Every structure is written in structure tokens, then in C-alpha cells.
Amino acid sequence: MNGVVLLVFAIICFVAAYFIYSRWLEKKWGINPKAVTPAVAMEDGDDYVPEPAFVVFSHQFSSITGAGPVTGPIIAAMFGWLPAFLWILFGGIFFGAVHDFGALYASVKNEGKSIGLIIEKYIGKLGKKLFLLFCWLFALLVIAAFGDIVATTFNGLTPDVPAAVNTANASAASISMLFIVSAVLVGFFMKKVHLKGIAMHVFGIAVLLVTLAVGIMFPIFADKQTWLLIVFAYLFLASVMPIWLLMAPRDFLSTYMLLGMIIAAVLGLLVEAPMVELNAFNGFAVQDATGNVKYLFPILFITVACGAVSGFHSLVSSGTSSKQVTNEKHMRPISYGAMMCECVLAVVALVVAGAVAKNGQLPAGTPFQIFSGSVAGFLTKFGLPLNIAQAFMTMCVSALALTSLDSVARIGRMSLQEFFYEEGVEQKGLAKLLTNKYVATIVTLGVGFVLALGGYNSVWPLFGSANQLLAAMVMIAVAVYMKTSKKSGVMFYIPMGIMLAVTFTALGMSIYGLVTKLINATQYLVTIPAVPAAGQFVVLSDGLQLVFAFLLLGLGLMVATKCLRSLFNVETESSEEVIAE
């Protein structure tokens, strides 16, 4: 199959979905361009800050476009390119974008509240507590994993690797640090000048180019542990500083770079017109690189997450983006539009991986290495020196993780605060302490840092299930809000049903496999051995994963049951009559 044909077909579908299906959703739910949004009515200069539509789009797009749309499709290619392609296409249009749009819409219509607080209002306090606990644990896992990924990407002192790799990493680190400084300056500048239209884009691209040039000229060499400390120090600032001062302008600048990466990859594919050298379909059960059997259902649907549907997106939509929307008419491009752009990246990643495959097999290396190396090769065809192309792609890869990382750190802090917050009740003792944003940030990042030192690897295999379970729970909660508000929520029913089936099946299979391993083990170890062998059950990996799987399954069942009961029992009356407890 010609890769260009796949890419062009996908882009046509995504554009059509944006102009047809998302407008239908907008009409069904009701948008009032004259309504005063929470960002305007509740402006506080911290979280609630009205921003231009593109600035909010850039925050949404940069935050949701993490590692997933690159790694997921490439890993899922083990089933063949066709299943992954179809799931990105249908999942993105009818699941993911609807989920993101619905979460943003519900939040804007409810004073910019997070999904957890919306659950409290329409379902009950217990549902809120369970959901926010789930969100906080999920945030810890992402903080740990992405923090480790970014620190590894910035490591310019790795022994036994080519000097060019270390230099590219150091350049990416330098660019990222300059991005942070530039973001603060841009934040102050845009607060005073209020740039709009072409002037805003020219300014953003100019700052981006200068930052890239200086960063490439002056790389910063440091080891992984040093960068891990620096990254977490940055996360503390990003979590507590006003959003207009650091996160919003940083995402604003990052968006130009990420869109530039996507455009460069698309142009490279159009010039090369490569064939996808992967099998279209390898069967419903395949062996992965480690020899383990993987089943298309449910593995495909939890592997391709951010490129199709991702629960994390709802945390961004309702946690930060909703507090910046100036006009309700901006919600559709900010949410549905950002998801369609991410879907394009997912298809690009799949086609790029297929283009460099040989005899139906992907080349050696991680998904990021396959993607960044291939796109860097495309860029050299346009006359860009290889070292600059490598530094640019390394920076883009780190940006994919870092822009999601600072958002999830802020959202994790807010989830912990909201868990202990009771509206109309004076906070005392521990609750008063943990509703302080500085304390909540320190606790969240402290636990995340400990996990980043190695512990997260034990439970990371369950991330896909947790992410998609979160998406299912959010869709149920938004459907409850829609029904209570006498709006149509039917577009959520099939997606949420499928995602519940996917995630509970995946968690059930994980638990079954781990319990079987526990029963049949011939050797029980506490710590992870240097050389794993068959018949071993390791407490700090297998045991921790088993506990976490049971915890996810239990929390998921309780929240889903609570929300589903409200969905099918709720009367379409005023919201006050729906509040349980």
C-alpha cells in the first residue's frame, strides 16, 4: 500500500469530520457565542485567564500530543497496519474527539469545573472522591514515566553512544531550557501587547526560530539524574505559577514546533511516496518482540490511545483549557480540532514506521527512535544538515513528553486539592494543608519523583488500561450531565460501552496472567533480578502490578457503576435534584 494514499485519505476524513460531524455535535449540544464564559466571569489571573482561541488551542494541542500518538501506532503495527489505521480513523472521529469536546463543553458550562467536581454535582460526593483518587494515581504514573523519558532524552553524557547522539540530546535540552525562559518573557509581552492574527503567528514563529538556533549553537551537557532534578523543579514552577505566565506561552511556542514537525513529516512522505512495507493484517493473535501472545481485542484499543481516544485529554479539557476559553464558539476548534491534528500525527507515525520496515518487520529501536530517525532523514532531503535535523527531531520528541508533563503535574496537584475540598465547609487539619496548592504540588511531585527513580516501570504496562478506563468514566459522566441538562448524549453511549468492555477485559486478562504466574512460580523474589528467568515471580514488579491492577479494576467498577446508575435513573430536571448522597 502506498503511504501517501493512506495519509491523504486519512486527512480528508479528519477534515470532513471536523466540518460535518463536530458541527452536528455543536448544534445538538447548543453553543451560545454571547454567553459569558468562566474564564471571563471568574478571571483570577492564575487558573482562570481568558486567552485568544489559538493560544488555548495551542495549550490543548501541546498538552494532549504526548508520546502516545507516536509510540502507540508503531507498537500496534504488530497486528498489521490496517487495524491500527482503522482504529485511529474511527476512534479519533467518533470516540476521542467527541470525548475531548464533551469534557470541555461540560466544564465550560459548569463554571470551568473539573470532571471530578462535575461528578460531585450531578452524581454525588462518593463518585467524586473515587474519580479524583483515580485521576491522582493516574497523574503520578504519567509524571514518573514522562519525567524519566524527558531526562533520558536530555542526557548528553551517555557513555558508549555516538557523539552526535549526545550532542543532539544536549541541544534539545538547551532548547527546552531556553523555551522556558522565552515563555516567561513571551507571557509578559503578550499580556501587555495583546497580539492577534498574523502578528501573533509571526511573533511566535520568530521566537521559536531564535530559540532553536541558539539552543543548537550552545548545547548543555549534563547527566540524566541532573536533568531529572531540573525537570521536577520546572514542574513545580509550572504547577503553581499563573497559567498565562509560563504554561500557556510555552505551549504556544511548542505548537509551532510540533505543527512544523507534522508538516515536515507529511511533506517528506509526499516527496518520498513510500510503500508501507508492513502486512495489512497479521491475525487476531500475534507474538510481540518478547515472544508473548497479544490479542487484537483488547490490546489494540489500549495501545493506540492518544491517537484515537485518551482519558488524559479530558483532564486537560476540563482542568486547564476550560478556564481559558473566551467564547463558547471556540470550544469546537480547541477540542475537536486539536484531536484531529493529533490523529494526523498518529497516521504519520504509522506510515513513517511502515515506510522503513523490511520484509514486514519494523527496524530495531524504540518507536521514538524509529520515528525521529526517519523524519530527520526526510528533512535532509530538503537540504537541512543532518545534525540540525537530529537536534530538531530530538527536541520535538522531548517536547511531546514535556508539554504533557507540565500539564499533568498541574492537573495532579488540582486533583489532590479537589479530593480534600468540600464546598461550603471550612477546611481543617490535613484537609486544609493538602488544599494548599504549594503543599499539594510538593506531595504530588514528591511521590512522582520517587516513582521516576524506577518504581513506575513495574506498573507502567497497566497505563493503557488506566487511560482508557478514565476515558470511559468521563464519557459516562458527561452523558449524565447532558441528560440532566436536557441535551443529547446519545453519541457517548456506544463509545463508552466499547471502552468499558476493552478496559475491563484488559485488566481481567492482566490479573489472570499475573495470578497464574504467582501460582505456577518456582522461585519468588523480592527485587528485580539482573537476568530474569522463567518461573520467577518478582514482588516489586509482578506483585506491585497485580495490586495496582486490582486497585484499578475496583476503582473503575465503583465509579462506572455509580455513574451508570445516575445515567439511567436521572430525571431531566434541575441539577439540584440529581445530587446524590
Coordinates of C-alpha atoms in Angstrom, one line a residue:
M1 CA 0.0 0.0 0.0
N2 CA 1.3 3.5 -0.9
G3 CA 1.8 5.5 2.2
V4 CA 0.7 8.8 0.6
V5 CA -2.7 7.3 -0.3
L6 CA -3.2 6.3 3.3
L7 CA -2.2 9.7 4.6
V8 CA -4.2 11.7 2.1
F9 CA -7.3 9.5 2.7
A10 CA -7.0 10.0 6.5
I11 CA -6.5 13.7 6.3
I12 CA -9.6 14.0 4.0
C13 CA -11.7 12.0 6.6
F14 CA -10.4 14.1 9.5
V15 CA -11.2 17.4 7.7
A16 CA -14.6 16.2 6.8
A17 CA -15.3 15.0 10.3
Y18 CA -14.3 18.4 11.7
F19 CA -16.6 20.4 9.4
I20 CA -19.5 18.0 9.4
Y21 CA -19.7 15.8 12.5
S22 CA -18.3 18.3 15.0
R23 CA -20.7 20.9 13.8
W24 CA -23.5 18.5 14.2
L25 CA -22.4 17.9 17.8
E26 CA -22.2 21.7 18.4
K27 CA -25.8 22.0 17.1
K28 CA -27.1 19.1 19.3
W29 CA -25.4 20.5 22.4
G30 CA -26.0 24.2 21.9
I31 CA -23.4 26.9 21.7
N32 CA -24.1 30.4 22.8
P33 CA -21.4 32.9 21.4
K34 CA -22.9 35.6 23.6
A35 CA -22.6 33.7 26.9
V36 CA -20.1 34.8 29.5
T37 CA -17.5 32.0 29.9
P38 CA -16.0 31.1 33.3
A39 CA -12.6 32.5 32.1
V40 CA -14.2 35.9 31.8
A41 CA -16.7 35.8 34.7
M42 CA -14.2 34.2 37.2
E43 CA -10.9 35.7 36.0
D44 CA -8.3 35.4 38.8
G45 CA -5.0 35.9 37.0
D46 CA -4.0 32.4 38.0
D47 CA -6.1 29.5 36.6
Y48 CA -9.0 31.4 35.1
V49 CA -7.5 33.6 32.4
P50 CA -9.3 34.5 29.1
E51 CA -7.0 33.8 26.2
P52 CA -7.2 34.1 22.4
A53 CA -8.6 31.0 20.7
F54 CA -5.3 30.0 19.2
V55 CA -3.5 30.3 22.5
V56 CA -6.0 27.9 24.1
F57 CA -5.8 25.6 21.1
S58 CA -2.0 25.5 21.4
H59 CA -2.3 24.7 25.1
Q60 CA -4.8 21.9 24.4
F61 CA -2.9 20.5 21.4
S62 CA 0.6 20.6 23.0
S63 CA -0.7 19.1 26.2
I64 CA -2.6 16.2 24.6
T65 CA 0.0 15.4 22.0
G66 CA 2.3 13.4 24.2
A67 CA 4.2 10.3 23.5
G68 CA 1.1 8.3 22.7
P69 CA 0.3 9.3 19.0
V70 CA 3.9 8.2 18.0
T71 CA 4.5 5.2 20.2
G72 CA 1.0 3.7 20.1
P73 CA 0.5 3.2 16.3
I74 CA 4.1 1.9 15.9
I75 CA 3.7 -0.7 18.6
A76 CA 0.2 -1.6 17.4
A77 CA 1.6 -2.3 13.9
M78 CA 2.4 -5.8 15.2
F79 CA -1.2 -6.6 14.2
G80 CA -0.7 -5.1 10.8
W81 CA -1.1 -1.6 9.5
L82 CA -4.8 -1.9 8.7
P83 CA -6.2 -2.5 12.3
A84 CA -4.2 0.4 13.7
F85 CA -5.2 2.7 10.8
L86 CA -8.9 1.9 11.1
W87 CA -8.9 2.4 14.9
I88 CA -7.1 5.8 14.5
L89 CA -9.6 6.8 11.9
F90 CA -12.9 5.7 13.6
G91 CA -11.7 6.0 17.1
G92 CA -10.4 9.5 16.6
I93 CA -13.5 10.8 14.9
F94 CA -16.3 9.1 16.9
F95 CA -14.6 8.4 20.2
G96 CA -11.6 10.6 21.1
A97 CA -12.7 13.9 19.6
V98 CA -16.2 13.5 20.9
H99 CA -14.8 12.7 24.4
D100 CA -12.5 15.8 24.3
F101 CA -15.2 18.1 23.0
G102 CA -17.7 16.8 25.5
A103 CA -15.4 17.2 28.5
L104 CA -14.5 20.8 27.5
Y105 CA -18.2 21.6 26.9
A106 CA -19.4 20.2 30.2
S107 CA -16.6 22.1 32.1
V108 CA -17.3 25.5 30.4
K109 CA -21.0 25.1 31.1
N110 CA -20.2 24.3 34.8
E111 CA -18.0 27.3 35.8
G112 CA -14.8 25.7 34.5
K113 CA -15.0 22.9 37.0
S114 CA -13.1 19.7 36.5
I115 CA -14.8 16.4 35.7
G116 CA -14.4 15.3 39.3
L117 CA -16.4 18.3 40.6
I118 CA -18.9 17.8 37.8
I119 CA -19.4 14.3 39.0
E120 CA -19.9 15.6 42.5
K121 CA -22.6 18.0 41.3
Y122 CA -24.6 15.6 39.1
I123 CA -23.8 12.1 40.6
G124 CA -22.6 12.5 44.2
K125 CA -19.7 13.0 46.6
L126 CA -18.6 9.4 46.7
G127 CA -18.3 9.3 42.9
K128 CA -16.2 12.5 43.0
K129 CA -13.8 11.0 45.7
L130 CA -13.3 7.8 43.8
F131 CA -12.8 9.6 40.4
L132 CA -10.3 12.1 41.8
L133 CA -8.4 9.3 43.6
F134 CA -8.2 7.5 40.3
C135 CA -7.1 10.7 38.5
W136 CA -4.4 11.4 41.1
L137 CA -2.9 7.9 40.9
F138 CA -3.0 8.2 37.1
A139 CA -1.2 11.6 37.2
L140 CA 1.5 10.1 39.4
L141 CA 2.2 7.4 36.9
V142 CA 2.4 9.8 33.9
I143 CA 4.6 12.2 35.9
A144 CA 7.0 9.5 36.8
A145 CA 7.2 7.9 33.3
F146 CA 7.3 11.1 31.3
G147 CA 9.8 12.7 33.7
D148 CA 12.1 9.7 33.2
I149 CA 11.6 9.9 29.4
V150 CA 12.5 13.7 29.2
A151 CA 15.5 13.3 31.5
T152 CA 16.7 10.4 29.3
T153 CA 16.2 12.4 26.1
F154 CA 18.2 15.4 27.6
N155 CA 21.1 13.2 28.8
G156 CA 24.2 14.4 26.9
L157 CA 26.7 12.3 28.8
T158 CA 25.6 8.8 27.9
P159 CA 28.7 6.5 27.6
D160 CA 29.1 4.2 24.6
V161 CA 26.9 6.1 22.2
P162 CA 27.9 8.2 19.2
A163 CA 28.9 11.8 20.0
A164 CA 26.3 13.0 17.6
V165 CA 23.5 11.5 19.7
N166 CA 24.8 13.1 22.9
T167 CA 25.1 16.5 21.1
A168 CA 21.6 16.2 19.8
N169 CA 20.3 15.4 23.3
A170 CA 22.3 18.3 24.8
S171 CA 21.0 20.7 22.1
A172 CA 17.4 19.5 22.8
A173 CA 18.0 20.2 26.5
S174 CA 19.4 23.6 25.8
I175 CA 16.4 24.5 23.5
S176 CA 14.0 23.3 26.2
M177 CA 15.6 25.5 28.9
L178 CA 15.5 28.5 26.5
F179 CA 11.9 27.7 25.8
I180 CA 11.1 28.1 29.5
V181 CA 12.9 31.4 29.7
S182 CA 11.4 32.6 26.4
A183 CA 7.9 31.5 27.5
V184 CA 8.0 33.8 30.6
L185 CA 9.1 36.7 28.5
V186 CA 6.5 36.0 25.9
G187 CA 3.9 35.7 28.6
F188 CA 4.7 39.1 29.9
F189 CA 4.9 40.6 26.4
M190 CA 1.6 39.1 25.2
K191 CA -0.1 40.2 28.4
K192 CA 0.8 43.8 27.7
V193 CA 0.6 43.9 23.9
H194 CA -2.3 41.5 23.1
L195 CA -1.1 40.4 19.7
K196 CA -3.7 38.9 17.4
G197 CA -3.9 37.4 13.9
I198 CA -0.9 37.3 11.7
A199 CA 1.2 39.4 14.0
M200 CA 0.8 36.8 16.8
H201 CA 1.9 33.9 14.5
V202 CA 4.9 35.8 13.1
F203 CA 6.0 36.7 16.6
G204 CA 5.6 33.1 17.8
I205 CA 7.5 31.6 14.9
A206 CA 10.3 34.2 15.2
V207 CA 10.8 33.5 18.9
L208 CA 10.8 29.7 18.1
L209 CA 13.4 30.0 15.3
V210 CA 15.7 32.2 17.5
T211 CA 15.4 29.7 20.4
L212 CA 16.1 26.7 18.2
A213 CA 19.2 28.4 16.7
V214 CA 20.7 29.5 20.0
G215 CA 20.0 26.1 21.6
I216 CA 21.7 24.2 18.7
M217 CA 24.7 26.5 18.9
F218 CA 25.1 26.2 22.7
P219 CA 24.2 22.7 23.8
I220 CA 24.0 22.0 27.6
F221 CA 25.7 18.7 28.6
A222 CA 24.5 17.1 31.8
D223 CA 23.7 13.5 33.0
K224 CA 20.2 12.0 33.4
Q225 CA 20.0 12.5 37.2
T226 CA 20.8 16.2 37.0
W227 CA 18.1 16.6 34.3
L228 CA 15.6 14.7 36.4
L229 CA 16.1 17.2 39.2
I230 CA 15.9 20.2 36.8
V231 CA 12.7 18.8 35.2
F232 CA 10.9 18.3 38.5
A233 CA 12.0 21.8 39.6
Y234 CA 10.4 23.1 36.4
L235 CA 7.3 21.1 37.1
F236 CA 6.9 22.8 40.5
L237 CA 7.0 26.2 38.9
A238 CA 4.6 25.2 36.1
S239 CA 2.2 23.8 38.7
V240 CA 2.0 26.9 40.8
M241 CA 2.7 29.9 38.5
P242 CA -0.2 31.7 36.8
I243 CA -1.0 29.8 33.6
W244 CA -0.6 32.9 31.4
L245 CA 3.0 33.4 32.6
L246 CA 4.6 30.0 31.8
M247 CA 2.4 27.1 30.6
A248 CA 0.2 29.0 28.1
P249 CA 3.1 30.8 26.3
R250 CA 5.3 27.7 26.4
D251 CA 2.6 25.6 24.8
F252 CA 2.0 28.5 22.3
L253 CA 5.7 28.2 21.2
S254 CA 5.7 24.4 21.3
T255 CA 2.7 24.2 19.0
Y256 CA 4.5 25.9 16.1
M257 CA 7.3 23.4 16.5
L258 CA 5.0 20.4 16.7
L259 CA 3.0 21.5 13.8
G260 CA 6.2 22.1 11.9
M261 CA 7.3 18.6 12.7
I262 CA 4.0 17.2 11.4
I263 CA 4.2 19.3 8.2
A264 CA 7.8 18.3 7.6
A265 CA 6.9 14.6 8.0
V266 CA 3.9 15.0 5.7
L267 CA 6.0 16.8 3.0
G268 CA 8.7 14.2 3.4
L269 CA 6.2 11.4 2.8
L270 CA 4.7 13.2 -0.2
V271 CA 8.2 13.6 -1.7
E272 CA 9.3 10.0 -1.0
A273 CA 5.9 8.5 -1.7
P274 CA 7.0 5.3 0.2
M275 CA 5.2 2.0 0.2
V276 CA 4.1 0.7 3.6
E277 CA 6.3 -2.4 3.9
L278 CA 4.1 -4.0 6.7
N279 CA 1.5 -6.7 6.4
A280 CA -2.1 -5.3 6.3
F281 CA -3.2 -7.8 8.9
N282 CA -1.3 -10.3 10.9
G283 CA -4.2 -12.0 12.7
F284 CA -6.2 -11.6 15.9
A285 CA -3.4 -13.1 18.0
V286 CA 0.3 -12.3 17.4
Q287 CA 3.6 -12.6 19.3
D288 CA 5.3 -9.4 20.4
A289 CA 9.0 -8.8 20.4
T290 CA 9.4 -10.7 23.7
G291 CA 7.5 -13.7 22.5
N292 CA 4.3 -13.1 24.5
V293 CA 1.0 -13.6 22.7
K294 CA -1.1 -10.4 22.3
Y295 CA -4.7 -10.4 21.3
L296 CA -6.1 -7.7 19.0
F297 CA -9.0 -7.3 21.3
P298 CA -8.4 -5.6 23.7
I299 CA -4.7 -4.8 23.2
L300 CA -5.0 -2.7 20.0
F301 CA -7.5 -0.4 21.7
I302 CA -5.4 0.3 24.8
T303 CA -2.1 0.5 22.8
V304 CA -3.3 3.2 20.3
A305 CA -4.7 5.6 22.9
C306 CA -3.8 9.3 22.3
G307 CA -4.1 8.8 18.5
A308 CA -7.7 7.5 18.9
V309 CA -9.2 8.2 22.4
S310 CA -7.4 9.0 25.6
G311 CA -8.8 9.7 29.1
F312 CA -5.9 12.0 29.8
H313 CA -7.3 14.5 27.3
S314 CA -10.4 15.1 29.4
L315 CA -8.2 16.2 32.3
V316 CA -6.7 18.8 30.1
S317 CA -10.0 19.9 28.6
S318 CA -11.7 20.3 32.0
G319 CA -8.7 21.0 34.2
T320 CA -6.9 23.9 32.3
S321 CA -8.3 24.6 28.9
S322 CA -11.9 25.3 30.0
K323 CA -10.6 28.0 32.3
Q324 CA -9.1 29.9 29.4
V325 CA -11.9 29.8 26.8
T326 CA -13.1 33.3 26.0
N327 CA -16.0 32.4 23.8
E328 CA -18.1 29.3 23.6
K329 CA -17.7 29.2 19.8
H330 CA -14.0 28.5 20.3
M331 CA -14.7 25.1 22.1
R332 CA -15.1 23.1 18.9
P333 CA -11.7 24.0 17.2
I334 CA -9.9 23.9 20.6
S335 CA -11.0 20.4 21.4
Y336 CA -12.3 18.5 18.3
G337 CA -9.8 20.4 16.1
A338 CA -6.8 19.6 18.3
M339 CA -7.8 15.9 18.4
M340 CA -8.0 15.8 14.6
C341 CA -4.5 17.2 14.4
E342 CA -3.2 14.6 16.8
C343 CA -4.9 11.9 14.7
V344 CA -2.9 13.1 11.7
L345 CA 0.3 12.7 13.7
A346 CA -0.7 9.2 14.6
V347 CA -1.3 8.3 11.0
V348 CA 2.0 9.9 10.0
A349 CA 3.8 7.8 12.7
L350 CA 2.2 4.6 11.4
V351 CA 3.1 5.4 7.7
V352 CA 6.6 6.5 8.6
A353 CA 7.2 3.3 10.5
G354 CA 5.8 1.3 7.6
A355 CA 8.0 3.1 5.2
V356 CA 11.2 2.0 6.9
A357 CA 10.0 -1.6 7.6
K358 CA 11.8 -4.5 5.8
N359 CA 10.0 -7.8 4.9
G360 CA 7.1 -6.9 7.1
Q361 CA 9.2 -6.2 10.2
L362 CA 10.0 -2.9 11.9
P363 CA 13.6 -1.9 12.3
A364 CA 15.3 -2.2 15.6
G365 CA 14.9 0.6 18.1
T366 CA 12.2 2.2 20.2
P367 CA 9.2 3.8 18.5
F368 CA 10.6 7.3 19.1
Q369 CA 14.0 6.3 17.6
I370 CA 12.2 4.8 14.5
F371 CA 10.1 7.9 14.1
S372 CA 12.6 10.6 14.8
G373 CA 15.4 9.0 12.8
S374 CA 13.1 8.5 9.8
V375 CA 11.7 12.1 9.8
A376 CA 15.2 13.5 10.3
G377 CA 16.2 11.6 7.1
F378 CA 13.2 13.2 5.3
L379 CA 14.4 16.7 6.5
T380 CA 17.8 16.2 5.0
K381 CA 16.1 15.8 1.6
F382 CA 15.1 19.4 1.9
G383 CA 18.8 20.5 2.4
L384 CA 18.8 20.6 6.2
P385 CA 22.1 19.4 7.7
L386 CA 21.8 16.1 9.5
N387 CA 22.9 17.4 12.9
I388 CA 20.3 20.2 12.8
A389 CA 17.6 17.7 11.7
Q390 CA 18.6 15.3 14.5
A391 CA 18.5 18.1 17.1
F392 CA 15.2 19.4 15.8
M393 CA 13.6 15.9 16.0
T394 CA 15.1 15.2 19.4
M395 CA 13.7 18.4 20.6
C396 CA 10.3 17.6 19.1
V397 CA 10.3 14.2 20.8
S398 CA 11.2 15.7 24.2
A399 CA 8.5 18.4 23.6
L400 CA 5.9 15.7 23.1
A401 CA 6.6 14.4 26.6
L402 CA 7.4 17.7 28.3
T403 CA 4.3 19.6 27.2
S404 CA 2.1 16.8 28.5
L405 CA 4.2 16.5 31.6
D406 CA 3.8 20.1 32.9
S407 CA 0.0 19.9 32.3
V408 CA -0.4 16.6 34.1
A409 CA 1.6 17.9 37.0
R410 CA -0.7 20.9 37.4
I411 CA -3.8 18.6 37.0
G412 CA -2.4 16.1 39.5
R413 CA -2.0 19.0 42.0
M414 CA -5.5 20.2 41.4
S415 CA -6.9 16.6 41.7
L416 CA -5.3 16.3 45.1
Q417 CA -6.7 19.6 46.2
E418 CA -10.2 18.8 44.9
F419 CA -10.2 15.4 46.7
F420 CA -9.9 17.1 50.1
Y421 CA -12.0 20.2 49.2
E422 CA -15.6 20.4 50.4
E423 CA -17.6 23.3 49.1
G424 CA -19.2 25.4 51.9
V425 CA -17.2 23.6 54.5
E426 CA -14.2 25.1 56.4
Q427 CA -11.1 23.0 55.8
K428 CA -9.2 21.9 58.9
G429 CA -6.2 19.8 59.7
L430 CA -4.9 17.6 56.9
A431 CA -7.6 18.7 54.5
K432 CA -6.6 22.4 55.0
L433 CA -2.9 21.5 54.4
L434 CA -3.5 19.5 51.3
T435 CA -5.8 22.0 49.7
N436 CA -2.9 24.5 49.7
K437 CA -1.6 24.5 46.2
Y438 CA 2.1 24.6 47.2
V439 CA 1.7 21.6 49.6
A440 CA -0.4 19.7 47.1
T441 CA 2.3 20.3 44.5
I442 CA 5.1 19.1 46.7
V443 CA 3.2 15.9 47.7
T444 CA 2.3 15.1 44.1
L445 CA 5.7 15.8 42.6
G446 CA 7.5 14.1 45.6
V447 CA 5.6 10.8 45.0
G448 CA 6.1 11.2 41.3
F449 CA 9.9 11.7 41.7
V450 CA 10.2 8.6 43.8
L451 CA 8.4 6.6 41.2
A452 CA 10.5 8.1 38.5
L453 CA 13.6 6.7 40.1
G454 CA 12.5 3.3 39.0
G455 CA 9.3 2.2 40.6
Y456 CA 6.9 3.2 37.8
N457 CA 8.3 0.5 35.4
S458 CA 6.5 -2.1 37.5
V459 CA 3.1 -0.7 36.8
W460 CA 3.6 1.1 33.5
P461 CA 2.2 -1.9 31.5
L462 CA -1.2 -1.0 33.0
F463 CA -1.1 2.6 31.8
G464 CA -3.1 1.9 28.7
S465 CA -5.9 0.2 30.6
A466 CA -6.0 3.1 33.2
N467 CA -6.0 5.7 30.4
Q468 CA -8.9 4.1 28.5
L469 CA -10.9 3.4 31.7
L470 CA -10.6 7.0 32.5
A471 CA -12.0 7.9 29.1
A472 CA -14.9 5.6 29.6
M473 CA -15.7 7.1 33.0
V474 CA -15.5 10.6 31.7
M475 CA -17.9 9.8 28.8
I476 CA -20.4 8.4 31.3
A477 CA -20.1 11.5 33.5
V478 CA -20.6 13.8 30.5
A479 CA -23.6 11.8 29.3
V480 CA -25.1 12.2 32.8
Y481 CA -24.6 16.0 32.6
M482 CA -26.1 16.1 29.1
K483 CA -29.2 14.1 30.1
T484 CA -29.7 16.2 33.2
S485 CA -29.4 19.4 31.1
K486 CA -31.9 18.0 28.6
K487 CA -29.3 17.8 25.9
S488 CA -28.4 14.8 23.6
G489 CA -25.8 12.5 25.0
V490 CA -26.5 9.5 22.7
M491 CA -23.2 10.0 20.9
F492 CA -21.4 8.8 24.1
Y493 CA -23.3 5.6 24.6
I494 CA -21.6 3.3 22.1
P495 CA -18.1 4.7 22.7
M496 CA -18.3 4.4 26.5
G497 CA -19.7 0.8 26.3
I498 CA -16.9 -0.3 24.0
M499 CA -14.2 1.3 26.1
L500 CA -15.6 -0.2 29.3
A501 CA -15.5 -3.6 27.6
V502 CA -12.0 -3.0 26.4
T503 CA -10.6 -1.9 29.7
F504 CA -12.2 -4.4 32.0
T505 CA -11.2 -7.2 29.6
A506 CA -7.6 -5.9 29.5
L507 CA -7.4 -5.6 33.3
G508 CA -9.1 -9.0 33.7
M509 CA -6.5 -10.6 31.4
S510 CA -3.7 -8.9 33.2
I511 CA -4.9 -10.1 36.6
Y512 CA -5.4 -13.7 35.3
G513 CA -1.9 -13.7 33.8
L514 CA -0.3 -12.4 37.0
V515 CA -2.3 -14.7 39.3
T516 CA -1.3 -17.7 37.1
K517 CA 2.3 -16.6 37.2
L518 CA 2.1 -16.4 41.0
I519 CA 0.6 -19.9 41.4
N520 CA 2.9 -21.6 38.9
A521 CA 6.1 -19.8 40.0
T522 CA 9.1 -21.9 41.0
Q523 CA 11.0 -19.0 42.5
Y524 CA 9.8 -16.0 44.4
L525 CA 12.0 -12.9 44.5
V526 CA 11.6 -9.5 46.3
T527 CA 13.7 -7.4 43.9
I528 CA 14.0 -7.5 40.2
P529 CA 16.9 -9.8 39.1
A530 CA 19.6 -8.7 36.8
V531 CA 18.8 -11.6 34.5
P532 CA 15.1 -12.5 34.6
A533 CA 14.3 -16.2 34.1
A534 CA 11.2 -18.3 33.5
G535 CA 9.3 -19.4 36.6
Q536 CA 10.1 -16.3 38.6
F537 CA 7.6 -14.1 40.4
V538 CA 9.0 -10.8 41.5
V539 CA 7.3 -8.9 44.3
L540 CA 8.5 -5.4 43.2
S541 CA 7.3 -5.9 39.6
D542 CA 4.8 -8.7 39.2
G543 CA 3.4 -8.2 42.8
L544 CA 3.1 -4.4 42.5
Q545 CA 1.5 -4.7 39.1
L546 CA -1.1 -7.2 40.4
V547 CA -2.0 -4.9 43.3
F548 CA -2.3 -2.0 41.0
A549 CA -4.4 -4.0 38.5
F550 CA -6.9 -4.9 41.3
L551 CA -6.9 -1.3 42.5
L552 CA -7.7 0.0 39.0
L553 CA -10.4 -2.6 38.5
G554 CA -12.0 -1.9 41.8
L555 CA -12.0 1.8 41.4
G556 CA -13.1 1.6 37.8
L557 CA -16.1 -0.7 38.7
M558 CA -17.2 1.5 41.6
V559 CA -17.0 4.8 39.6
A560 CA -18.6 3.2 36.5
T561 CA -21.4 1.6 38.5
K562 CA -22.1 4.9 40.3
C563 CA -22.1 6.9 37.1
L564 CA -24.2 4.4 35.1
R565 CA -26.9 4.2 37.8
S566 CA -27.1 8.0 37.7
L567 CA -27.2 8.0 33.9
F568 CA -30.2 5.6 33.6
N569 CA -32.0 6.8 36.7
V570 CA -31.6 10.5 36.4
E571 CA -34.6 12.7 35.8
T572 CA -34.1 15.5 33.3
E573 CA -34.9 18.1 35.9
S574 CA -32.8 20.7 37.6
S575 CA -29.3 19.6 38.6
E576 CA -30.0 20.2 42.2
E577 CA -32.5 17.3 42.3
V578 CA -29.9 14.9 40.9
I579 CA -27.3 15.3 43.6
A580 CA -26.9 12.1 45.5
E581 CA -25.7 11.5 49.0

